[in-house]
mmCIF file of C-alpha atoms in Angstrom:
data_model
loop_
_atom_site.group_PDB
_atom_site.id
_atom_site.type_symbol
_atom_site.label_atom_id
_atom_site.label_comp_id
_atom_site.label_asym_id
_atom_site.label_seq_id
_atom_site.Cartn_x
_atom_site.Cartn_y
_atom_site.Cartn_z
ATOM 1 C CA UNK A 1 0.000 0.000 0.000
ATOM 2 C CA UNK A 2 1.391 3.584 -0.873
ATOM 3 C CA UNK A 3 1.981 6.061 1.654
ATOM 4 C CA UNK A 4 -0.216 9.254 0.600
ATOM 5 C CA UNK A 5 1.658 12.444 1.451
ATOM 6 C CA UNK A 6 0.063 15.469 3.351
ATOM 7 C CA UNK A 7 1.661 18.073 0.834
ATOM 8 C CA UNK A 8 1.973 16.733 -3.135
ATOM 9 C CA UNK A 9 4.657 18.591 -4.664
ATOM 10 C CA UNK A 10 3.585 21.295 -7.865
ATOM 11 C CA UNK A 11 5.631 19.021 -10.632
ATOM 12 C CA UNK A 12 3.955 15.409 -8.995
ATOM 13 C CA UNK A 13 0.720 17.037 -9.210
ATOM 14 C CA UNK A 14 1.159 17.979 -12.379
ATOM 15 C CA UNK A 15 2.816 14.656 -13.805
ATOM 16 C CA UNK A 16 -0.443 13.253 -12.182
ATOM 17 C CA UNK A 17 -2.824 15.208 -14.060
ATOM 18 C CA UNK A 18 -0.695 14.149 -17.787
ATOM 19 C CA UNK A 19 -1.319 10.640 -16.763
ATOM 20 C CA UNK A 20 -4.653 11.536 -16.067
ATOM 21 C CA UNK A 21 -5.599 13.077 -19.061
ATOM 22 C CA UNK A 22 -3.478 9.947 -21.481
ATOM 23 C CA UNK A 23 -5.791 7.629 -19.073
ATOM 24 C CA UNK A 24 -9.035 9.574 -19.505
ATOM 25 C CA UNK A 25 -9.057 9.409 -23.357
ATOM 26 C CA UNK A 26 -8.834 5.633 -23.720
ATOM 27 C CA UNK A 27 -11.174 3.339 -22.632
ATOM 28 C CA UNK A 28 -8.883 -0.278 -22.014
ATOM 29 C CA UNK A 29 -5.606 -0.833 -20.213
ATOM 30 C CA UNK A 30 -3.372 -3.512 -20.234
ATOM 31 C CA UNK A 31 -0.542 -4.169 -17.681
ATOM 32 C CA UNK A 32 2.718 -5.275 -18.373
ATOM 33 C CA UNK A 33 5.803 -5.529 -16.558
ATOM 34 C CA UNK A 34 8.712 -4.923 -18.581
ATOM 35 C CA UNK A 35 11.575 -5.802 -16.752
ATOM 36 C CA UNK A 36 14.424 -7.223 -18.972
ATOM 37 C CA UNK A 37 13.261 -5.391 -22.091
ATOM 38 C CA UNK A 38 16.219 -3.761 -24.035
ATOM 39 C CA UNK A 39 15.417 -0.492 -25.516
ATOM 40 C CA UNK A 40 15.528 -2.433 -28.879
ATOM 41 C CA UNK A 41 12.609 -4.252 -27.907
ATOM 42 C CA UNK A 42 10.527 -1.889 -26.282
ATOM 43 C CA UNK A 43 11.326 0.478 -29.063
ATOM 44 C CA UNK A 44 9.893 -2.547 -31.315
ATOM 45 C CA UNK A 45 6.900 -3.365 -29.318
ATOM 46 C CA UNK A 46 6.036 0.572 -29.309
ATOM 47 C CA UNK A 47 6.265 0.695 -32.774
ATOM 48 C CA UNK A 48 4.063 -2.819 -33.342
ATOM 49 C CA UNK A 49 1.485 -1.115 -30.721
ATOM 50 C CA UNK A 50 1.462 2.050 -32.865
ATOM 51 C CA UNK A 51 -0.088 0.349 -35.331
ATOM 52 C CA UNK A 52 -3.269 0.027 -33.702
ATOM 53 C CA UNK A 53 -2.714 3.603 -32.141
ATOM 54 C CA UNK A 54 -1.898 2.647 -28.878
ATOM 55 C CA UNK A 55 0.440 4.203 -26.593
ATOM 56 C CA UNK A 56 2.755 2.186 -24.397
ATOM 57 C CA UNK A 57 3.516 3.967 -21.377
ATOM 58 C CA UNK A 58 5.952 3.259 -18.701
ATOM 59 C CA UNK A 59 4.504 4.482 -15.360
ATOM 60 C CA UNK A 60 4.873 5.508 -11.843
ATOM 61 C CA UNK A 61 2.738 2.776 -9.672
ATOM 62 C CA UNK A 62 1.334 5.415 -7.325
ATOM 63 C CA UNK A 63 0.802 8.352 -9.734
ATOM 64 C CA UNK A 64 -0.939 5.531 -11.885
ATOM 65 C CA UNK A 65 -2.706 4.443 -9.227
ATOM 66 C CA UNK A 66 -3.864 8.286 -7.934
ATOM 67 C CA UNK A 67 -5.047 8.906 -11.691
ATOM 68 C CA UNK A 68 -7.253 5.729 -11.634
ATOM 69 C CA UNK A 69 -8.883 6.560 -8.525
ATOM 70 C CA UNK A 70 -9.500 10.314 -9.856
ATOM 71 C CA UNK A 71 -10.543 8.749 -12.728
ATOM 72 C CA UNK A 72 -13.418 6.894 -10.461
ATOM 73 C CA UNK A 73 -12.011 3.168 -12.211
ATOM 74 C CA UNK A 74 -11.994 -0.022 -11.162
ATOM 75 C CA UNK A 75 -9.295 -0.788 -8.392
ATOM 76 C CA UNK A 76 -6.006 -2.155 -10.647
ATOM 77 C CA UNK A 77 -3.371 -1.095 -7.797
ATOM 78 C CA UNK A 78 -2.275 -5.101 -7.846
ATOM 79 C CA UNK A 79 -1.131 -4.547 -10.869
ATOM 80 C CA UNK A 80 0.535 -1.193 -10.005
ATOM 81 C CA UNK A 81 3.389 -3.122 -8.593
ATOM 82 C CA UNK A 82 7.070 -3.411 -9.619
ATOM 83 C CA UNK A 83 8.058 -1.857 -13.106
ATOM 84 C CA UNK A 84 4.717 -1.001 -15.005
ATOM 85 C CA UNK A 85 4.162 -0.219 -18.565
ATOM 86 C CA UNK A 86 0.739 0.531 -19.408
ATOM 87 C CA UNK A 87 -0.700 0.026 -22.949
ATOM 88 C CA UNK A 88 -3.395 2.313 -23.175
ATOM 89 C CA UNK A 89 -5.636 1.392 -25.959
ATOM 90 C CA UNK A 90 -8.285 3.519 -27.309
ATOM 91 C CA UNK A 91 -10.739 1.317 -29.013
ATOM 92 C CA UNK A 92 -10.535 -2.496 -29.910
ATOM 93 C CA UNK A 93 -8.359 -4.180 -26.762
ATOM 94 C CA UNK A 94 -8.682 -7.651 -27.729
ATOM 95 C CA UNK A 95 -5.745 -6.828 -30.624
ATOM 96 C CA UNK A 96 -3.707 -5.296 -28.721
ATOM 97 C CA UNK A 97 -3.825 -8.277 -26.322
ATOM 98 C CA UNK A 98 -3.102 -10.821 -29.116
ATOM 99 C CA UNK A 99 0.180 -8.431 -30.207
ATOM 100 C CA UNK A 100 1.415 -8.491 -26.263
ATOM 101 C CA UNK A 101 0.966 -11.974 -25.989
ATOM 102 C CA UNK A 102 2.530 -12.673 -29.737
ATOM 103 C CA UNK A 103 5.499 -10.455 -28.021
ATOM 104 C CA UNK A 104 5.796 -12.382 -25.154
ATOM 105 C CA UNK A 105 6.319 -15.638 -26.994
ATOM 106 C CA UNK A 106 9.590 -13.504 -28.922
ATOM 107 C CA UNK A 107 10.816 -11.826 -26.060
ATOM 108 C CA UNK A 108 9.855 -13.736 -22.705
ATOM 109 C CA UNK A 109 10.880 -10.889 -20.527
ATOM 110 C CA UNK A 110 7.609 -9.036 -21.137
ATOM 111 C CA UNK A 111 4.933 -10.309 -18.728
ATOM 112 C CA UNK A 112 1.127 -9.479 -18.807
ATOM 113 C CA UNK A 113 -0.050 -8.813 -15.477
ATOM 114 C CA UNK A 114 -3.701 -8.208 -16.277
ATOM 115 C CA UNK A 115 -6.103 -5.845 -18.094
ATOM 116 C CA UNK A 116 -8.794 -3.515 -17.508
ATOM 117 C CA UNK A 117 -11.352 -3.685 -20.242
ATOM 118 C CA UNK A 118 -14.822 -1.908 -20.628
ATOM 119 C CA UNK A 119 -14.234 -1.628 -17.012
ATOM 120 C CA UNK A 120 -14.030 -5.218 -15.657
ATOM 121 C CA UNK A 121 -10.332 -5.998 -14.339
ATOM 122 C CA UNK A 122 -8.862 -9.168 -15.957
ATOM 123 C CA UNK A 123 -6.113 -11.185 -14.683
ATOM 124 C CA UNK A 124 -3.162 -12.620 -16.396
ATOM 125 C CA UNK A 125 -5.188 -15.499 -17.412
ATOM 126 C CA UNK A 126 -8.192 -13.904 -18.100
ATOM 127 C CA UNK A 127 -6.324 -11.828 -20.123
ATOM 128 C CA UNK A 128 -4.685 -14.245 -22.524
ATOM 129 C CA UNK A 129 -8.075 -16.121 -22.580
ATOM 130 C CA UNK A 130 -9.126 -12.381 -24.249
ATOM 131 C CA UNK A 131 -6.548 -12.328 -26.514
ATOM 132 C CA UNK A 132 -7.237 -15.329 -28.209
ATOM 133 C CA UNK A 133 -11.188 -14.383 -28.906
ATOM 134 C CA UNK A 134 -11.866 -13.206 -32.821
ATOM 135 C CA UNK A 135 -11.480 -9.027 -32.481
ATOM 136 C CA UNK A 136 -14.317 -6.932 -33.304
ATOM 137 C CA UNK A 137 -13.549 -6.949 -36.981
ATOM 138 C CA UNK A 138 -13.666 -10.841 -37.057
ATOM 139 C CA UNK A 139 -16.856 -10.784 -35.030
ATOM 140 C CA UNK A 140 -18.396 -8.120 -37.733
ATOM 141 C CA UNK A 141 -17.230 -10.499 -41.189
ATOM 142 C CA UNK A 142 -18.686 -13.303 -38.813
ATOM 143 C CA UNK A 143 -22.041 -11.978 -38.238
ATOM 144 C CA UNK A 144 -22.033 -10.174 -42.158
ATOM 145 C CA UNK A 145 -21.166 -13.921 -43.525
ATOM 146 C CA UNK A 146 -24.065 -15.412 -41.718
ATOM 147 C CA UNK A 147 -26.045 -12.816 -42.395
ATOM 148 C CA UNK A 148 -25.178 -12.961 -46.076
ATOM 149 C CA UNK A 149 -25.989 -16.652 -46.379
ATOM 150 C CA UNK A 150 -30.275 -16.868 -46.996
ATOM 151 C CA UNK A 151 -29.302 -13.955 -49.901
ATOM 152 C CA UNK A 152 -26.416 -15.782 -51.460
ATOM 153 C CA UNK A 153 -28.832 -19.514 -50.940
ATOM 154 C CA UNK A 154 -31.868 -17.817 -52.435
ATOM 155 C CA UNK A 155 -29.844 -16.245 -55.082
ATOM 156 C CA UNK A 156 -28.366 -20.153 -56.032
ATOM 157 C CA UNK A 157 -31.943 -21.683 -56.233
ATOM 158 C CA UNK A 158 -33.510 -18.495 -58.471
ATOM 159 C CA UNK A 159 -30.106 -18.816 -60.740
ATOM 160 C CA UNK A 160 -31.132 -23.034 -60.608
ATOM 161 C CA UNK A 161 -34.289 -23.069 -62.363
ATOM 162 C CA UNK A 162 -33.622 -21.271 -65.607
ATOM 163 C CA UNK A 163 -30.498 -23.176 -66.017
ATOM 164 C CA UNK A 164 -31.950 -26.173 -65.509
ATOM 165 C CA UNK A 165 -34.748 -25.391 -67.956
ATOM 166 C CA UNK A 166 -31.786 -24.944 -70.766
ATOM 167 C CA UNK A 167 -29.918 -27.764 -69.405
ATOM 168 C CA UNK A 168 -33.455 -29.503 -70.269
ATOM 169 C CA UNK A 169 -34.314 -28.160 -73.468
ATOM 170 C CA UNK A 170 -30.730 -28.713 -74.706
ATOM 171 C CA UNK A 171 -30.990 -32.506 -74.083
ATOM 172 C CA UNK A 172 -33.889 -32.738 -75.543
ATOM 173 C CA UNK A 173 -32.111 -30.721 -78.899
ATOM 174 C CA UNK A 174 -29.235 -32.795 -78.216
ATOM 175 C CA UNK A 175 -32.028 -36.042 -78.659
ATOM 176 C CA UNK A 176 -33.565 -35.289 -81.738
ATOM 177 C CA UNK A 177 -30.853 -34.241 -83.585
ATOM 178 C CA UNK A 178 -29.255 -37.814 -82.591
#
């Protein structure tokens, strides 16, 4: 447990309020501790993160911790514990999981500690159950598909009976001229 001071210093308050405001504009987080990264690989995983618009944070537990309170979130302070790098992901979480996780089987350093999504905190386990679940995208070309299938059936039976009907009439040609 952190020990909240009486007085907060003008340049703490202020590197509170940053976090704050990075925290405020995305809706999922995911935990990591990235002890044993080199730059290298950080510098890769930020730029594989970018991708998807996400920013990969390395953060101080407590002023993490103070701007999820403020933020009137779930309680993640277990996972505010030892080096913490927070991917904060604006929309679709469930990719960003499955690039972590693809990380962490390059580069076994990285460790997920958990996630907070659509605000329900995951552990590590629920968290790489997440990432293996189709994205939104996959869900949509899913549901589009089915949807698509009476159309593309009724369109296959309608296109059936005139072709039949030549297939028909030419045997019959084909017949008679035998």
């Amino acid at each position: 447990m952190a020990i909240i001071a009486k007085k907060i210093q003008e340049n703490k308050t202020k590197a509170i309020g940053e976090l704050k405001e990075s925290l405020g504009k995305a809706g999922d987080f995911i935990f990591t501790d990235y002890r044993g990264l080199t730059v290298e690989q950080i510098t890769a995983l930020r730029k594989q993160l970018r991708t998807k618009e996400v920013k990969y944070e390395v953060v101080k537990n407590n002023f993490a911790r103070l701007a999820f309170e403020q933020l009137s979130m779930p309680d993640v302070s277990s996972y505010l514990v030892g080096p913490t790098a927070v991917a904060i992901t604006p929309k679709d979480a469930n990719e960003v999981a499955k690039i972590l996780y693809e990380f962490t089987k390059e580069v076994p350093a990285l460790k997920v500690k958990g996630a907070l999504v659509s605000g329900s905190v995951y552990n590590a386990a629920q968290t790489e159950a997440f990432s293996k679940l189709p994205g939104r995208l996959e869900l949509i070309s899913m549901l589009m598909s089915v949807m698509n299938a009476p159309a593309r059936n009724l369109a296959a039976a309608l296109n059936d009976i005139p072709s039949r009907l030549v297939r028909t009439i030419k045997a019959i040609a084909d017949r008679k001229a035998g």
